[in-house]
mmCIF file of C-alpha atoms in Angstrom:
data_model
loop_
_atom_site.group_PDB
_atom_site.id
_atom_site.type_symbol
_atom_site.label_atom_id
_atom_site.label_comp_id
_atom_site.label_asym_id
_atom_site.label_seq_id
_atom_site.Cartn_x
_atom_site.Cartn_y
_atom_site.Cartn_z
ATOM 1 C CA UNK Y 1 -15.965 -0.549 32.630
ATOM 2 C CA UNK Y 2 -16.741 2.626 30.799
ATOM 3 C CA UNK Y 3 -13.802 5.278 29.646
ATOM 4 C CA UNK Y 4 -13.245 9.081 29.788
ATOM 5 C CA UNK Y 5 -12.182 10.407 26.194
ATOM 6 C CA UNK Y 6 -9.900 13.790 25.845
ATOM 7 C CA UNK Y 7 -10.566 15.177 22.493
ATOM 8 C CA UNK Y 8 -8.500 18.220 20.741
ATOM 9 C CA UNK Y 9 -9.630 19.448 17.554
ATOM 10 C CA UNK Y 10 -13.381 18.844 18.478
ATOM 11 C CA UNK Y 11 -14.901 21.695 16.066
ATOM 12 C CA UNK Y 12 -13.036 19.970 13.308
ATOM 13 C CA UNK Y 13 -14.262 17.981 10.212
ATOM 14 C CA UNK Y 14 -13.323 14.608 11.771
ATOM 15 C CA UNK Y 15 -13.284 15.915 15.438
ATOM 16 C CA UNK Y 16 -16.801 17.170 15.428
ATOM 17 C CA UNK Y 17 -18.178 13.673 13.770
ATOM 18 C CA UNK Y 18 -16.171 11.723 16.520
ATOM 19 C CA UNK Y 19 -17.412 13.910 19.249
ATOM 20 C CA UNK Y 20 -21.211 12.794 17.856
ATOM 21 C CA UNK Y 21 -20.112 9.172 18.125
ATOM 22 C CA UNK Y 22 -18.647 9.029 21.486
ATOM 23 C CA UNK Y 23 -21.775 11.252 22.773
ATOM 24 C CA UNK Y 24 -24.099 8.347 21.801
ATOM 25 C CA UNK Y 25 -21.860 5.432 22.814
ATOM 26 C CA UNK Y 26 -22.355 3.926 26.296
ATOM 27 C CA UNK Y 27 -18.589 2.760 26.105
ATOM 28 C CA UNK Y 28 -17.390 6.419 26.927
ATOM 29 C CA UNK Y 29 -19.005 8.041 30.146
ATOM 30 C CA UNK Y 30 -16.926 11.494 30.085
ATOM 31 C CA UNK Y 31 -15.724 13.378 27.206
ATOM 32 C CA UNK Y 32 -13.224 16.263 27.850
ATOM 33 C CA UNK Y 33 -13.284 18.580 25.167
ATOM 34 C CA UNK Y 34 -9.852 20.850 25.031
ATOM 35 C CA UNK Y 35 -10.120 23.789 22.994
ATOM 36 C CA UNK Y 36 -9.802 27.555 22.412
ATOM 37 C CA UNK Y 37 -13.194 28.507 22.403
ATOM 38 C CA UNK Y 38 -16.353 27.566 24.258
ATOM 39 C CA UNK Y 39 -19.228 25.870 22.452
ATOM 40 C CA UNK Y 40 -22.859 25.215 23.466
ATOM 41 C CA UNK Y 41 -23.717 21.831 24.449
ATOM 42 C CA UNK Y 42 -26.372 20.111 26.379
ATOM 43 C CA UNK Y 43 -24.805 16.778 26.500
ATOM 44 C CA UNK Y 44 -23.975 15.746 30.190
ATOM 45 C CA UNK Y 45 -20.823 13.527 29.296
ATOM 46 C CA UNK Y 46 -19.114 16.500 28.048
ATOM 47 C CA UNK Y 47 -16.702 18.728 30.060
ATOM 48 C CA UNK Y 48 -15.058 21.779 28.198
ATOM 49 C CA UNK Y 49 -11.710 22.884 29.029
ATOM 50 C CA UNK Y 50 -10.926 26.168 27.569
ATOM 51 C CA UNK Y 51 -7.079 27.098 27.286
ATOM 52 C CA UNK Y 52 -4.470 28.876 25.567
ATOM 53 C CA UNK Y 53 -2.460 26.116 23.858
ATOM 54 C CA UNK Y 54 0.711 28.298 24.397
ATOM 55 C CA UNK Y 55 0.222 27.742 27.877
ATOM 56 C CA UNK Y 56 -0.505 23.836 27.792
ATOM 57 C CA UNK Y 57 1.608 22.979 30.554
ATOM 58 C CA UNK Y 58 -0.460 24.987 32.846
ATOM 59 C CA UNK Y 59 -3.260 22.636 32.441
ATOM 60 C CA UNK Y 60 -1.227 19.528 33.100
ATOM 61 C CA UNK Y 61 -3.160 18.524 36.096
ATOM 62 C CA UNK Y 62 -6.725 18.810 34.315
ATOM 63 C CA UNK Y 63 -5.620 16.444 31.349
ATOM 64 C CA UNK Y 64 -6.579 13.045 32.993
ATOM 65 C CA UNK Y 65 -8.580 10.011 31.161
ATOM 66 C CA UNK Y 66 -8.282 7.253 29.605
ATOM 67 C CA UNK Y 67 -7.610 7.914 25.525
ATOM 68 C CA UNK Y 68 -6.342 11.029 23.730
ATOM 69 C CA UNK Y 69 -7.824 11.799 20.433
ATOM 70 C CA UNK Y 70 -5.929 14.293 18.628
ATOM 71 C CA UNK Y 71 -7.866 15.830 15.600
ATOM 72 C CA UNK Y 72 -5.970 19.332 15.796
ATOM 73 C CA UNK Y 73 -4.836 20.942 12.403
ATOM 74 C CA UNK Y 74 -4.759 24.047 10.618
ATOM 75 C CA UNK Y 75 -4.159 25.059 6.920
ATOM 76 C CA UNK Y 76 -1.801 27.616 5.290
ATOM 77 C CA UNK Y 77 -4.783 29.894 4.591
ATOM 78 C CA UNK Y 78 -5.900 30.144 8.296
ATOM 79 C CA UNK Y 79 -2.144 30.123 9.289
ATOM 80 C CA UNK Y 80 0.163 31.763 7.069
ATOM 81 C CA UNK Y 81 3.068 32.213 9.508
ATOM 82 C CA UNK Y 82 5.019 28.912 9.225
ATOM 83 C CA UNK Y 83 6.159 28.913 12.675
ATOM 84 C CA UNK Y 84 2.505 29.249 14.056
ATOM 85 C CA UNK Y 85 1.511 26.280 11.688
ATOM 86 C CA UNK Y 86 4.323 24.080 12.959
ATOM 87 C CA UNK Y 87 3.231 24.741 16.666
ATOM 88 C CA UNK Y 88 -0.364 23.881 15.942
ATOM 89 C CA UNK Y 89 0.476 20.824 13.598
ATOM 90 C CA UNK Y 90 3.311 19.569 15.375
ATOM 91 C CA UNK Y 91 4.317 21.383 18.866
ATOM 92 C CA UNK Y 92 1.017 21.197 20.779
ATOM 93 C CA UNK Y 93 0.116 17.402 19.612
ATOM 94 C CA UNK Y 94 3.418 16.290 20.716
ATOM 95 C CA UNK Y 95 3.330 17.840 23.945
ATOM 96 C CA UNK Y 96 -0.172 16.763 24.851
ATOM 97 C CA UNK Y 97 1.118 13.073 24.105
ATOM 98 C CA UNK Y 98 4.144 13.875 26.718
ATOM 99 C CA UNK Y 99 1.691 15.155 29.132
ATOM 100 C CA UNK Y 100 -1.153 12.512 28.362
ATOM 101 C CA UNK Y 101 1.699 9.672 29.210
ATOM 102 C CA UNK Y 102 2.900 11.516 32.310
ATOM 103 C CA UNK Y 103 -0.613 11.266 33.753
ATOM 104 C CA UNK Y 104 -1.002 7.725 32.648
ATOM 105 C CA UNK Y 105 -2.806 7.777 29.766
ATOM 106 C CA UNK Y 106 -1.211 5.407 27.572
ATOM 107 C CA UNK Y 107 -3.558 5.344 24.371
ATOM 108 C CA UNK Y 108 -3.338 8.007 22.051
ATOM 109 C CA UNK Y 109 -5.123 8.697 18.406
ATOM 110 C CA UNK Y 110 -3.549 11.050 15.999
ATOM 111 C CA UNK Y 111 -4.781 12.649 12.823
ATOM 112 C CA UNK Y 112 -1.871 12.720 10.221
ATOM 113 C CA UNK Y 113 -1.984 12.870 6.459
ATOM 114 C CA UNK Y 114 -1.200 10.912 3.669
ATOM 115 C CA UNK Y 115 2.382 10.796 2.563
ATOM 116 C CA UNK Y 116 3.864 11.824 5.870
ATOM 117 C CA UNK Y 117 7.302 11.792 5.814
ATOM 118 C CA UNK Y 118 9.821 13.595 7.543
ATOM 119 C CA UNK Y 119 12.756 13.107 5.028
ATOM 120 C CA UNK Y 120 9.946 15.282 2.431
ATOM 121 C CA UNK Y 121 11.087 18.467 0.509
ATOM 122 C CA UNK Y 122 7.396 19.574 1.237
ATOM 123 C CA UNK Y 123 6.689 21.525 4.270
ATOM 124 C CA UNK Y 124 3.482 19.961 5.262
ATOM 125 C CA UNK Y 125 4.337 16.368 4.485
ATOM 126 C CA UNK Y 126 7.692 16.854 6.333
ATOM 127 C CA UNK Y 127 5.785 18.295 9.189
ATOM 128 C CA UNK Y 128 3.488 15.624 9.413
ATOM 129 C CA UNK Y 129 6.135 12.971 9.287
ATOM 130 C CA UNK Y 130 8.344 14.920 12.130
ATOM 131 C CA UNK Y 131 5.278 14.658 14.338
ATOM 132 C CA UNK Y 132 4.581 10.911 13.599
ATOM 133 C CA UNK Y 133 8.443 10.255 14.338
ATOM 134 C CA UNK Y 134 8.374 12.354 17.431
ATOM 135 C CA UNK Y 135 5.329 10.729 18.800
ATOM 136 C CA UNK Y 136 6.581 7.639 18.293
ATOM 137 C CA UNK Y 137 9.594 8.398 20.457
ATOM 138 C CA UNK Y 138 7.651 9.360 23.544
ATOM 139 C CA UNK Y 139 6.808 5.656 24.511
ATOM 140 C CA UNK Y 140 2.996 5.401 24.470
ATOM 141 C CA UNK Y 141 1.891 1.833 25.122
ATOM 142 C CA UNK Y 142 -0.728 2.705 22.514
ATOM 143 C CA UNK Y 143 -0.444 4.836 19.306
ATOM 144 C CA UNK Y 144 -2.606 4.959 16.583
ATOM 145 C CA UNK Y 145 -1.866 7.304 13.772
ATOM 146 C CA UNK Y 146 -4.336 7.757 10.782
ATOM 147 C CA UNK Y 147 -3.253 9.003 7.309
ATOM 148 C CA UNK Y 148 -6.123 9.813 5.582
ATOM 149 C CA UNK Y 149 -6.207 11.309 1.786
ATOM 150 C CA UNK Y 150 -8.651 13.875 0.388
ATOM 151 C CA UNK Y 151 -11.197 14.180 3.263
ATOM 152 C CA UNK Y 152 -14.850 14.039 2.079
ATOM 153 C CA UNK Y 153 -17.229 16.181 4.294
ATOM 154 C CA UNK Y 154 -19.190 19.350 5.137
ATOM 155 C CA UNK Y 155 -17.135 22.101 6.255
ATOM 156 C CA UNK Y 156 -18.609 25.511 8.170
ATOM 157 C CA UNK Y 157 -15.549 27.463 6.332
ATOM 158 C CA UNK Y 158 -15.379 27.100 2.560
ATOM 159 C CA UNK Y 159 -12.143 25.834 1.404
ATOM 160 C CA UNK Y 160 -12.333 26.112 -2.504
ATOM 161 C CA UNK Y 161 -9.075 23.977 -3.126
ATOM 162 C CA UNK Y 162 -10.275 21.354 -1.288
ATOM 163 C CA UNK Y 163 -13.863 21.192 -2.957
ATOM 164 C CA UNK Y 164 -12.250 20.888 -6.227
ATOM 165 C CA UNK Y 165 -9.701 18.213 -4.995
ATOM 166 C CA UNK Y 166 -12.807 16.072 -3.524
ATOM 167 C CA UNK Y 167 -14.381 16.449 -7.131
ATOM 168 C CA UNK Y 168 -11.261 15.383 -8.900
ATOM 169 C CA UNK Y 169 -11.067 12.427 -6.355
ATOM 170 C CA UNK Y 170 -14.601 11.148 -6.933
ATOM 171 C CA UNK Y 171 -13.685 10.732 -10.217
ATOM 172 C CA UNK Y 172 -10.658 9.119 -10.124
ATOM 173 C CA UNK Y 173 -11.366 6.907 -6.905
ATOM 174 C CA UNK Y 174 -12.620 3.749 -8.729
ATOM 175 C CA UNK Y 175 -9.317 3.919 -10.899
ATOM 176 C CA UNK Y 176 -7.172 3.455 -7.551
ATOM 177 C CA UNK Y 177 -6.674 -0.095 -7.249
ATOM 178 C CA UNK Y 178 -4.017 -2.107 -5.595
ATOM 179 C CA UNK Y 179 -1.199 -0.173 -4.089
ATOM 180 C CA UNK Y 180 -3.206 3.133 -5.091
ATOM 181 C CA UNK Y 181 -6.036 2.142 -2.815
ATOM 182 C CA UNK Y 182 -4.329 4.006 0.025
ATOM 183 C CA UNK Y 183 -4.825 7.522 -1.683
ATOM 184 C CA UNK Y 184 -8.840 7.161 -2.264
ATOM 185 C CA UNK Y 185 -10.623 10.121 -0.775
ATOM 186 C CA UNK Y 186 -12.373 9.081 2.183
ATOM 187 C CA UNK Y 187 -15.570 10.443 4.192
ATOM 188 C CA UNK Y 188 -14.693 12.047 7.604
ATOM 189 C CA UNK Y 189 -17.215 10.380 9.242
ATOM 190 C CA UNK Y 190 -15.555 6.852 8.268
ATOM 191 C CA UNK Y 191 -12.141 8.059 10.109
ATOM 192 C CA UNK Y 192 -14.079 9.148 13.032
ATOM 193 C CA UNK Y 193 -15.733 5.517 13.218
ATOM 194 C CA UNK Y 194 -12.477 3.840 12.929
ATOM 195 C CA UNK Y 195 -11.059 6.149 15.576
ATOM 196 C CA UNK Y 196 -13.788 5.383 17.995
ATOM 197 C CA UNK Y 197 -13.764 1.564 16.891
ATOM 198 C CA UNK Y 198 -9.976 1.143 17.465
ATOM 199 C CA UNK Y 199 -10.132 2.794 20.560
ATOM 200 C CA UNK Y 200 -12.179 -0.189 22.226
ATOM 201 C CA UNK Y 201 -9.383 -2.785 21.210
ATOM 202 C CA UNK Y 202 -7.125 -2.324 23.872
ATOM 203 C CA UNK Y 203 -4.331 -2.789 21.229
ATOM 204 C CA UNK Y 204 -0.384 -2.344 22.158
ATOM 205 C CA UNK Y 205 2.032 -0.967 19.882
ATOM 206 C CA UNK Y 206 2.019 1.720 17.078
ATOM 207 C CA UNK Y 207 -0.403 1.320 14.284
ATOM 208 C CA UNK Y 208 -0.463 3.358 10.940
ATOM 209 C CA UNK Y 209 -3.825 3.426 8.986
ATOM 210 C CA UNK Y 210 -3.782 4.619 5.415
ATOM 211 C CA UNK Y 211 -7.315 5.560 3.955
ATOM 212 C CA UNK Y 212 -7.771 2.073 2.218
ATOM 213 C CA UNK Y 213 -6.767 0.685 6.139
ATOM 214 C CA UNK Y 214 -9.311 3.436 7.758
ATOM 215 C CA UNK Y 215 -12.069 2.678 5.550
ATOM 216 C CA UNK Y 216 -11.766 -1.400 6.445
ATOM 217 C CA UNK Y 217 -11.728 -0.410 10.469
ATOM 218 C CA UNK Y 218 -14.669 1.872 9.934
#
């Protein structure tokens, strides 16, 4: 039996690679891409739902399927207002999960970040930790949380600091062994592959994957 996927953040680094995988795999016959802007595509599997995420509840009856992949996220440079930043990285993903459960979708895959901790003093890691904790409270039967370290891959928009981080991580990656493996930089394509493969296993429970575990699942 084929599945219908719902993807948020399909234009991003991980989301775009995941979308490409789903388009070529027979396990998924339908893909609903939820986004702010329409993009050109000739793939017959894809349906685009263009929305204003501020009014996500207005589209509840259209958000139906089998699996949700939430690859949504922003950066401080793109969204310097911390209140707006939190909406994108916390409020929208959590509300989407609530809508999914209400509509009978019990499997949700979420891209978080290494070091996510609701008790952190750092805004970013605390926010990611809060999002993880709030997703767990919703009661989804299958919740998959991915905590990659520095992501390697081509981005359309230049991010100088990330490019520097990637270069540094490529140097120190070989020295990250044992408990430090989870801090290794990882290809965005590997995260996408892991998300796809885990979505086929019909696992029940809450699963958290750091970079080392993601690499094993890819």
